Amino acid sequence: MKHCDILIIGAGISGAVLAERYANLGKKVLIVEKRDHIAGNCYDFMDANNILVSKYGAHLFHTNFEEVWEYVNRFSNWYDWEHKVIARVGDKTVPIPVNITTVNTLFGTSISNKAEMAEWLEANRVAFEKPSNGEEAVLNRVGVELYEKMFKHYTKKQWDKYPAELDASVLERIPVRQDYDDRYFSDKYQALPKGGYTQLFENMLSHENIEVCLDTDFFDVRDTIQGYEKLFYTGPVDRYFEFKHSLVEKLEYRSINFVTEMHDVEFYQENSVVNYPGTEVDFTRIIEYKHFGNQISDRTTVVKEFTVDEGEPYYPVPNPRNQEIYSKYREEAEKLTDVHFVGRLANYKYFNMDQAFKNALELFESLEPTMTEIPTTLKTAV
Ligand code: UDP
């Protein structure tokens, strides 16, 4: 039998934030984690080429939330990193998000300023007052040709759905630029943790009040844990309720098959991430990890990402059908007192790392309103 005040299922962002906050409040926290490591999908490690790689895909931190930026800086030093992505479109290589260079390269135009780019977009876009799905969202911004070349098939590979079958918000994650800005994100803070994400999580969880049980499935051990005041569950919401509302139609998730290749060359590609939005290959993108933080190695490691149905759930699939199924689980979840569903899988929401930090911090503040000023043990990162 194990005893704790606060029981947390999952050692990803949401679980680690709540563990850290409650531990500093003097509560005994137990984290039960199914995997053999902490840090959730942010988990990274040094590989055989001595390159820091992420097990579950590249994680680029970016935020406009001051409170989140302040919070993550308590547990790691960070270096500035403005992420850029390029896409191979036929025999051309272009920046994504779409900017002036993208259009000039693909269509042989000679746009050179914002006004000309705005004019090109206006002439090509198919206007929708309120785009109701991903296809309308892209057409509304960039028109048919760019939709076909850069979004339609990438999305089909990523989601096994065409953009028309997904919420507009999925495709609206990617902006369109009227200038030469080739950064993937526009946020005020764009950075990576020195030493990696796993070390950041180790710093968050290194507290005498926190115990982490790895390799442990909560549903196998739930009867052996006692005395807790609150349970925070960060796993898939349907699993908690034994899939009771999924008997006819399943709540969908997408998983990724990460295929790692090691090459005896200094560099495999010219950029950290190269997207393949066409049908000529089955993977969506190739990540070359040594670019992040300009790591030095004679060899290189690349990972091809094939998105698949089966496997660990990484992405909820935002569309009206899934939202309807999820709403049944949410109703059940809301009925439970002292069980809190938090994070991407438990809330069935496709959100970024900073939003995950923010949601967990806000949940803590709402539950412990007088305790928000509590200090962390580790003020300065190691
Ligand atoms: N997308 C696309 N072409 C690209 C990049 C993205 O069509 O070259 C679409 C795709 O539907 C994707 C969505 O935009 O799922 C959001 O992309 P993002 O890079 O934010 O996805 P993530 O990094 O979370 O996988």
Tab-separated table of C-alpha atoms and ligand atoms in Angstrom:
chain	number	residue	atom	x	y	z
A	1	MET	CA	0.000	0.000	0.000
A	2	LYS	CA	1.201	3.474	-0.822
A	3	HIS	CA	0.025	6.685	0.825
A	4	CYS	CA	0.123	10.199	-0.571
A	5	ASP	CA	-1.765	13.499	-0.392
A	6	ILE	CA	-1.766	14.146	-4.112
A	7	LEU	CA	-1.827	11.418	-6.736
A	8	ILE	CA	-0.786	12.322	-10.262
A	9	ILE	CA	-1.090	10.045	-13.261
A	10	GLY	CA	1.545	10.893	-15.855
A	11	ALA	CA	4.928	12.651	-15.627
A	12	GLY	CA	4.555	14.957	-18.627
A	13	ILE	CA	4.166	18.734	-18.507
A	14	SER	CA	0.826	18.834	-16.680
A	15	GLY	CA	1.788	16.186	-14.142
A	16	ALA	CA	5.190	17.723	-13.441
A	17	VAL	CA	3.769	21.227	-12.917
A	18	LEU	CA	1.148	20.009	-10.451
A	19	ALA	CA	3.671	17.801	-8.654
A	20	GLU	CA	6.135	20.654	-8.287
A	21	ARG	CA	3.467	23.099	-7.079
A	22	TYR	CA	1.926	20.720	-4.538
A	23	ALA	CA	5.306	19.494	-3.267
A	24	ASN	CA	6.273	23.070	-2.486
A	25	LEU	CA	2.984	23.461	-0.665
A	26	GLY	CA	4.154	20.681	1.668
A	27	LYS	CA	2.016	17.925	0.192
A	28	LYS	CA	3.283	14.383	-0.357
A	29	VAL	CA	2.994	13.759	-4.078
A	30	LEU	CA	3.031	10.417	-5.851
A	31	ILE	CA	3.387	10.319	-9.637
A	32	VAL	CA	2.477	7.096	-11.393
A	33	GLU	CA	3.961	6.902	-14.885
A	34	LYS	CA	3.373	4.084	-17.351
A	35	ARG	CA	6.557	4.706	-19.342
A	36	ASP	CA	10.106	4.046	-18.164
A	37	HIS	CA	10.976	7.744	-18.087
A	38	ILE	CA	9.696	11.152	-16.997
A	39	ALA	CA	9.046	14.190	-19.228
A	40	GLY	CA	6.188	12.740	-21.298
A	41	ASN	CA	6.531	13.427	-24.980
A	42	CYS	CA	9.231	16.037	-24.259
A	43	TYR	CA	11.654	13.258	-23.253
A	44	ASP	CA	15.094	13.621	-24.820
A	45	PHE	CA	18.417	11.811	-24.424
A	46	MET	CA	21.969	11.650	-25.799
A	47	ASP	CA	22.123	9.034	-28.541
A	48	ALA	CA	24.979	6.886	-29.882
A	49	ASN	CA	26.190	9.799	-32.039
A	50	ASN	CA	26.367	11.971	-28.932
A	51	ILE	CA	23.498	14.082	-30.205
A	52	LEU	CA	20.603	15.201	-28.004
A	53	VAL	CA	17.526	13.714	-29.666
A	54	SER	CA	13.852	13.711	-28.711
A	55	LYS	CA	12.170	10.342	-28.531
A	56	TYR	CA	8.753	11.677	-29.527
A	57	GLY	CA	9.533	14.327	-32.126
A	58	ALA	CA	11.072	17.778	-32.027
A	59	HIS	CA	9.744	20.060	-29.287
A	60	LEU	CA	10.142	23.745	-29.967
A	61	PHE	CA	9.197	25.933	-27.059
A	62	HIS	CA	7.536	29.252	-27.849
A	63	THR	CA	5.252	31.458	-25.803
A	64	ASN	CA	3.749	34.878	-25.330
A	65	PHE	CA	2.678	34.049	-21.776
A	66	GLU	CA	4.972	35.969	-19.411
A	67	GLU	CA	4.009	33.811	-16.429
A	68	VAL	CA	4.857	30.604	-18.296
A	69	TRP	CA	8.211	31.980	-19.455
A	70	GLU	CA	9.023	33.029	-15.895
A	71	TYR	CA	8.001	29.612	-14.576
A	72	VAL	CA	10.027	27.488	-17.006
A	73	ASN	CA	13.082	29.634	-16.337
A	74	ARG	CA	13.054	28.445	-12.737
A	75	PHE	CA	14.082	24.956	-13.811
A	76	SER	CA	16.497	25.421	-16.672
A	77	ASN	CA	18.595	27.973	-18.419
A	78	TRP	CA	17.396	28.518	-21.966
A	79	TYR	CA	19.038	29.595	-25.200
A	80	ASP	CA	17.312	31.540	-27.936
A	81	TRP	CA	16.185	29.340	-30.787
A	82	GLU	CA	13.986	30.610	-33.586
A	83	HIS	CA	12.694	27.547	-35.355
A	84	LYS	CA	12.594	27.436	-39.148
A	85	VAL	CA	11.053	24.826	-41.404
A	86	ILE	CA	11.542	24.238	-45.111
A	87	ALA	CA	9.458	22.095	-47.432
A	88	ARG	CA	10.406	20.104	-50.509
A	89	VAL	CA	7.750	20.805	-53.099
A	90	GLY	CA	8.537	18.904	-56.282
A	91	ASP	CA	12.090	19.921	-57.211
A	92	LYS	CA	11.888	23.153	-55.188
A	93	THR	CA	12.686	23.909	-51.560
A	94	VAL	CA	10.655	26.666	-49.917
A	95	PRO	CA	10.058	28.179	-46.487
A	96	ILE	CA	6.930	27.242	-44.532
A	97	PRO	CA	4.931	29.263	-43.308
A	98	VAL	CA	4.253	30.680	-46.751
A	99	ASN	CA	6.101	33.966	-47.241
A	100	ILE	CA	7.328	36.060	-50.200
A	101	THR	CA	10.156	33.612	-50.945
A	102	THR	CA	7.725	30.666	-50.999
A	103	VAL	CA	5.520	32.289	-53.616
A	104	ASN	CA	8.409	33.572	-55.754
A	105	THR	CA	10.125	30.186	-55.736
A	106	LEU	CA	7.040	28.164	-56.581
A	107	PHE	CA	5.425	30.487	-59.105
A	108	GLY	CA	8.357	32.426	-60.587
A	109	THR	CA	6.910	35.750	-59.434
A	110	SER	CA	9.106	38.642	-58.349
A	111	ILE	CA	7.212	39.942	-55.345
A	112	SER	CA	9.458	42.164	-53.275
A	113	ASN	CA	7.341	43.864	-50.621
A	114	LYS	CA	4.284	43.517	-48.400
A	115	ALA	CA	1.932	45.387	-50.715
A	116	GLU	CA	2.778	43.115	-53.641
A	117	MET	CA	2.430	40.013	-51.491
A	118	ALA	CA	-0.943	41.213	-50.172
A	119	GLU	CA	-2.022	41.787	-53.759
A	120	TRP	CA	-0.910	38.276	-54.811
A	121	LEU	CA	-2.750	36.705	-51.898
A	122	GLU	CA	-5.884	38.733	-52.607
A	123	ALA	CA	-5.852	37.647	-56.240
A	124	ASN	CA	-5.391	33.966	-55.325
A	125	ARG	CA	-7.336	33.404	-52.144
A	126	VAL	CA	-10.840	31.999	-52.070
A	127	ALA	CA	-12.608	34.113	-49.476
A	128	PHE	CA	-14.646	32.521	-46.683
A	129	GLU	CA	-16.121	34.857	-44.119
A	130	LYS	CA	-15.848	32.270	-41.378
A	131	PRO	CA	-13.918	29.174	-42.493
A	132	SER	CA	-15.749	26.138	-41.140
A	133	ASN	CA	-12.983	23.580	-41.693
A	134	GLY	CA	-9.278	23.243	-42.506
A	135	GLU	CA	-9.735	23.378	-46.262
A	136	GLU	CA	-11.687	26.628	-46.142
A	137	ALA	CA	-9.146	28.038	-43.697
A	138	VAL	CA	-6.250	27.439	-46.105
A	139	LEU	CA	-8.142	28.494	-49.235
A	140	ASN	CA	-9.185	31.656	-47.459
A	141	ARG	CA	-5.567	32.511	-46.751
A	142	VAL	CA	-3.538	31.323	-49.730
A	143	GLY	CA	-5.821	29.916	-52.433
A	144	VAL	CA	-6.062	26.683	-54.382
A	145	GLU	CA	-2.543	26.227	-55.743
A	146	LEU	CA	-0.698	26.538	-52.458
A	147	TYR	CA	-3.417	24.475	-50.804
A	148	GLU	CA	-2.750	21.628	-53.240
A	149	LYS	CA	1.035	21.876	-53.098
A	150	MET	CA	1.643	22.407	-49.393
A	151	PHE	CA	-1.362	21.545	-47.241
A	152	LYS	CA	-3.776	19.031	-48.731
A	153	HIS	CA	-1.562	15.929	-48.890
A	154	TYR	CA	0.579	16.771	-45.873
A	155	THR	CA	-2.622	16.927	-43.855
A	156	LYS	CA	-3.904	13.658	-45.302
A	157	LYS	CA	-0.605	11.982	-44.329
A	158	GLN	CA	-0.631	13.571	-40.874
A	159	TRP	CA	-4.246	12.933	-39.947
A	160	ASP	CA	-5.484	10.389	-42.485
A	161	LYS	CA	-8.084	13.027	-43.187
A	162	TYR	CA	-8.256	15.796	-45.733
A	163	PRO	CA	-8.354	19.351	-44.334
A	164	ALA	CA	-12.102	19.539	-45.034
A	165	GLU	CA	-12.585	16.816	-42.395
A	166	LEU	CA	-10.762	18.764	-39.660
A	167	ASP	CA	-11.523	21.889	-37.653
A	168	ALA	CA	-10.237	25.141	-39.164
A	169	SER	CA	-8.101	25.624	-36.036
A	170	VAL	CA	-5.758	22.775	-37.054
A	171	LEU	CA	-4.636	24.490	-40.232
A	172	GLU	CA	-4.842	27.949	-38.704
A	173	ARG	CA	-1.913	27.026	-36.460
A	174	ILE	CA	0.308	27.972	-39.413
A	175	PRO	CA	0.320	31.664	-40.290
A	176	VAL	CA	0.872	33.261	-43.704
A	177	ARG	CA	3.496	35.959	-43.944
A	178	GLN	CA	3.407	38.973	-46.192
A	179	ASP	CA	7.131	39.599	-45.784
A	180	TYR	CA	10.339	37.542	-45.769
A	181	ASP	CA	9.970	36.342	-42.165
A	182	ASP	CA	10.782	32.621	-42.317
A	183	ARG	CA	10.378	31.773	-38.636
A	184	TYR	CA	7.870	29.040	-37.858
A	185	PHE	CA	6.525	30.893	-34.823
A	186	SER	CA	5.983	34.567	-34.095
A	187	ASP	CA	5.968	34.427	-30.280
A	188	LYS	CA	7.979	36.772	-28.082
A	189	TYR	CA	9.907	33.959	-26.403
A	190	GLN	CA	11.342	31.192	-28.573
A	191	ALA	CA	13.943	29.061	-26.859
A	192	LEU	CA	15.244	25.602	-25.994
A	193	PRO	CA	16.351	24.393	-22.560
A	194	LYS	CA	20.130	24.137	-22.176
A	195	GLY	CA	20.727	20.523	-21.231
A	196	GLY	CA	17.433	19.387	-22.705
A	197	TYR	CA	13.877	18.839	-21.584
A	198	THR	CA	14.507	15.711	-19.530
A	199	GLN	CA	16.884	17.654	-17.323
A	200	LEU	CA	14.285	20.406	-16.938
A	201	PHE	CA	11.759	17.829	-15.733
A	202	GLU	CA	14.341	16.296	-13.380
A	203	ASN	CA	14.775	19.734	-11.844
A	204	MET	CA	11.030	20.202	-11.498
A	205	LEU	CA	10.601	16.824	-9.809
A	206	SER	CA	13.682	16.753	-7.587
A	207	HIS	CA	11.877	17.452	-4.328
A	208	GLU	CA	11.763	15.361	-1.187
A	209	ASN	CA	7.954	15.426	-1.286
A	210	ILE	CA	7.775	13.881	-4.756
A	211	GLU	CA	7.960	10.170	-5.480
A	212	VAL	CA	7.836	8.938	-9.069
A	213	CYS	CA	6.860	5.343	-9.882
A	214	LEU	CA	7.935	4.561	-13.446
A	215	ASP	CA	6.856	1.527	-15.476
A	216	THR	CA	3.570	1.535	-13.605
A	217	ASP	CA	0.136	1.535	-15.165
A	218	PHE	CA	-2.230	3.379	-12.829
A	219	PHE	CA	-5.102	1.047	-13.727
A	220	ASP	CA	-3.085	-1.922	-12.458
A	221	VAL	CA	-2.262	-0.341	-9.096
A	222	ARG	CA	-5.108	2.049	-8.300
A	223	ASP	CA	-6.408	-0.119	-5.436
A	224	THR	CA	-3.011	-0.090	-3.737
A	225	ILE	CA	-2.801	3.691	-3.331
A	226	GLN	CA	-4.583	5.311	-0.415
A	227	GLY	CA	-5.317	8.486	1.408
A	228	TYR	CA	-5.041	11.030	-1.368
A	229	GLU	CA	-7.098	14.224	-1.318
A	230	LYS	CA	-6.889	14.832	-5.037
A	231	LEU	CA	-6.191	12.849	-8.170
A	232	PHE	CA	-4.826	14.495	-11.307
A	233	TYR	CA	-5.191	12.350	-14.380
A	234	THR	CA	-3.262	13.277	-17.533
A	235	GLY	CA	-3.823	10.150	-19.649
A	236	PRO	CA	-6.373	9.644	-22.427
A	237	VAL	CA	-9.821	10.579	-21.120
A	238	ASP	CA	-11.591	7.601	-22.722
A	239	ARG	CA	-9.214	5.147	-21.022
A	240	TYR	CA	-10.187	6.518	-17.587
A	241	PHE	CA	-13.835	5.710	-18.274
A	242	GLU	CA	-13.028	2.324	-19.817
A	243	PHE	CA	-14.037	3.554	-23.275
A	244	LYS	CA	-17.716	3.429	-22.259
A	245	HIS	CA	-18.767	6.053	-24.819
A	246	SER	CA	-16.604	4.596	-27.582
A	247	LEU	CA	-18.407	1.323	-28.134
A	248	VAL	CA	-19.943	2.410	-31.419
A	249	GLU	CA	-17.558	5.175	-32.483
A	250	LYS	CA	-14.017	5.475	-31.146
A	251	LEU	CA	-12.479	8.733	-29.997
A	252	GLU	CA	-9.674	9.109	-32.539
A	253	TYR	CA	-5.997	9.771	-31.864
A	254	ARG	CA	-3.022	9.884	-34.165
A	255	SER	CA	0.240	8.262	-33.327
A	256	ILE	CA	3.653	8.613	-34.963
A	257	ASN	CA	6.025	5.926	-36.093
A	258	PHE	CA	9.472	7.491	-35.631
A	259	VAL	CA	12.027	5.813	-37.889
A	260	THR	CA	15.582	6.673	-36.865
A	261	GLU	CA	18.522	6.545	-39.258
A	262	MET	CA	22.144	7.176	-38.401
A	263	HIS	CA	24.388	8.399	-41.189
A	264	ASP	CA	28.140	8.594	-41.440
A	265	VAL	CA	28.095	12.142	-42.797
A	266	GLU	CA	28.334	15.454	-41.027
A	267	PHE	CA	24.963	16.719	-42.252
A	268	TYR	CA	22.064	14.962	-43.953
A	269	GLN	CA	19.982	18.040	-44.767
A	270	GLU	CA	20.402	21.812	-44.547
A	271	ASN	CA	17.802	22.438	-41.846
A	272	SER	CA	16.518	20.855	-38.626
A	273	VAL	CA	13.106	20.095	-40.099
A	274	VAL	CA	12.269	19.404	-43.729
A	275	ASN	CA	8.598	18.864	-44.548
A	276	TYR	CA	7.428	16.677	-47.430
A	277	PRO	CA	3.958	17.929	-48.297
A	278	GLY	CA	3.607	15.811	-51.451
A	279	THR	CA	2.468	12.256	-52.166
A	280	GLU	CA	5.878	11.032	-53.396
A	281	VAL	CA	6.870	9.827	-49.908
A	282	ASP	CA	4.752	8.486	-47.032
A	283	PHE	CA	6.476	10.365	-44.222
A	284	THR	CA	5.490	13.925	-43.324
A	285	ARG	CA	8.886	15.277	-42.315
A	286	ILE	CA	12.525	14.498	-41.558
A	287	ILE	CA	14.116	15.887	-38.401
A	288	GLU	CA	17.898	16.206	-38.112
A	289	TYR	CA	18.515	16.781	-34.436
A	290	LYS	CA	22.074	18.075	-34.480
A	291	HIS	CA	20.853	21.378	-35.931
A	292	PHE	CA	19.083	22.194	-32.655
A	293	GLY	CA	21.601	24.123	-30.608
A	294	ASN	CA	24.233	23.601	-33.351
A	295	GLN	CA	25.471	20.329	-31.857
A	296	ILE	CA	28.822	19.011	-33.032
A	297	SER	CA	29.313	15.396	-34.154
A	298	ASP	CA	31.093	13.678	-37.081
A	299	ARG	CA	27.959	11.666	-37.679
A	300	THR	CA	24.282	12.554	-37.746
A	301	THR	CA	20.918	11.192	-36.657
A	302	VAL	CA	17.746	11.774	-38.610
A	303	VAL	CA	14.209	10.702	-37.835
A	304	LYS	CA	11.467	10.231	-40.401
A	305	GLU	CA	7.939	10.700	-39.078
A	306	PHE	CA	5.177	8.457	-40.359
A	307	THR	CA	1.840	9.263	-38.764
A	308	VAL	CA	-0.261	6.190	-37.994
A	309	ASP	CA	-3.612	5.148	-36.427
A	310	GLU	CA	-2.345	2.571	-33.979
A	311	GLY	CA	0.204	3.065	-31.220
A	312	GLU	CA	0.554	5.483	-28.358
A	313	PRO	CA	-1.889	8.372	-28.696
A	314	TYR	CA	-0.078	11.668	-29.411
A	315	TYR	CA	-2.576	13.868	-31.176
A	316	PRO	CA	-6.289	14.229	-30.517
A	317	VAL	CA	-8.063	14.702	-33.863
A	318	PRO	CA	-10.021	17.953	-33.754
A	319	ASN	CA	-13.283	17.717	-35.632
A	320	PRO	CA	-16.980	17.889	-34.735
A	321	ARG	CA	-17.456	14.104	-34.525
A	322	ASN	CA	-14.650	13.615	-32.011
A	323	GLN	CA	-15.729	16.707	-30.102
A	324	GLU	CA	-19.176	15.171	-29.701
A	325	ILE	CA	-17.782	11.901	-28.352
A	326	TYR	CA	-15.380	13.780	-26.092
A	327	SER	CA	-18.196	15.919	-24.692
A	328	LYS	CA	-19.797	12.758	-23.248
A	329	TYR	CA	-16.573	11.955	-21.416
A	330	ARG	CA	-16.237	15.558	-20.281
A	331	GLU	CA	-19.705	15.420	-18.729
A	332	GLU	CA	-18.662	12.352	-16.745
A	333	ALA	CA	-15.374	13.950	-15.774
A	334	GLU	CA	-17.119	17.050	-14.475
A	335	LYS	CA	-19.258	14.951	-12.149
A	336	LEU	CA	-16.210	13.640	-10.302
A	337	THR	CA	-15.080	15.730	-7.374
A	338	ASP	CA	-11.398	15.719	-6.499
A	339	VAL	CA	-10.483	14.009	-9.775
A	340	HIS	CA	-9.059	16.503	-12.244
A	341	PHE	CA	-8.462	15.866	-15.918
A	342	VAL	CA	-5.554	17.909	-17.175
A	343	GLY	CA	-3.421	18.102	-20.313
A	344	ARG	CA	-3.607	17.281	-23.998
A	345	LEU	CA	-4.974	13.740	-23.737
A	346	ALA	CA	-7.243	14.184	-20.730
A	347	ASN	CA	-8.812	17.330	-22.210
A	348	TYR	CA	-8.695	15.994	-25.749
A	349	LYS	CA	-7.170	19.268	-26.946
A	350	TYR	CA	-4.409	19.833	-29.505
A	351	PHE	CA	-2.373	22.380	-27.623
A	352	ASN	CA	1.225	23.521	-27.454
A	353	MET	CA	3.705	23.078	-24.627
A	354	ASP	CA	3.233	26.572	-23.241
A	355	GLN	CA	-0.530	26.104	-23.112
A	356	ALA	CA	-0.012	22.854	-21.222
A	357	PHE	CA	2.133	24.685	-18.653
A	358	LYS	CA	-0.411	27.483	-18.451
A	359	ASN	CA	-3.427	25.202	-17.995
A	360	ALA	CA	-1.735	23.234	-15.227
A	361	LEU	CA	-0.587	26.405	-13.434
A	362	GLU	CA	-4.075	27.871	-13.701
A	363	LEU	CA	-5.686	24.701	-12.422
A	364	PHE	CA	-3.398	24.782	-9.406
A	365	GLU	CA	-4.164	28.456	-8.795
A	366	SER	CA	-7.890	27.827	-9.012
A	367	LEU	CA	-7.688	24.950	-6.524
A	368	GLU	CA	-5.262	26.635	-4.126
A	369	PRO	CA	-6.053	30.347	-4.564
A	370	THR	CA	-4.149	31.586	-1.538
A	371	MET	CA	-1.052	29.581	-2.337
A	372	THR	CA	0.044	30.944	-5.670
A	373	GLU	CA	3.068	32.767	-4.312
A	374	ILE	CA	4.751	29.680	-2.918
A	375	PRO	CA	8.422	29.456	-3.774
A	376	THR	CA	10.156	26.727	-5.676
A	377	THR	CA	13.108	25.013	-4.045
A	378	LEU	CA	15.155	25.443	-7.145
A	379	LYS	CA	15.165	29.132	-7.939
A	380	THR	CA	18.163	29.068	-10.205
A	381	ALA	CA	18.577	26.297	-12.674
A	382	VAL	CA	21.612	24.069	-12.530
B	1	UDP	N1	0.516	21.485	-42.287
B	1	UDP	C1	0.551	21.290	-43.652
B	1	UDP	N2	1.740	21.396	-44.321
B	1	UDP	C2	2.910	21.643	-43.671
B	1	UDP	C3	2.888	21.847	-42.277
B	1	UDP	C4	1.671	21.745	-41.610
B	1	UDP	O1	-0.487	21.013	-44.272
B	1	UDP	O2	3.970	21.708	-44.336
B	1	UDP	C5	-0.797	21.394	-41.585
B	1	UDP	C6	-1.067	19.981	-41.080
B	1	UDP	O3	-2.459	19.734	-41.171
B	1	UDP	C7	-0.629	20.054	-39.649
B	1	UDP	C8	-1.086	21.456	-39.252
B	1	UDP	O4	-0.822	22.229	-40.433
B	1	UDP	O5	-1.217	19.082	-38.864
B	1	UDP	C9	-0.392	22.037	-38.052
B	1	UDP	O6	1.020	21.962	-38.229
B	1	UDP	P1	2.041	21.978	-37.004
B	1	UDP	O7	3.404	22.107	-37.542
B	1	UDP	O8	1.575	22.974	-36.021
B	1	UDP	O9	1.861	20.504	-36.449
B	1	UDP	P2	2.719	19.739	-35.320
B	1	UDP	O10	4.087	20.316	-35.317
B	1	UDP	O11	1.985	19.915	-34.022
B	1	UDP	O12	2.689	18.334	-35.803
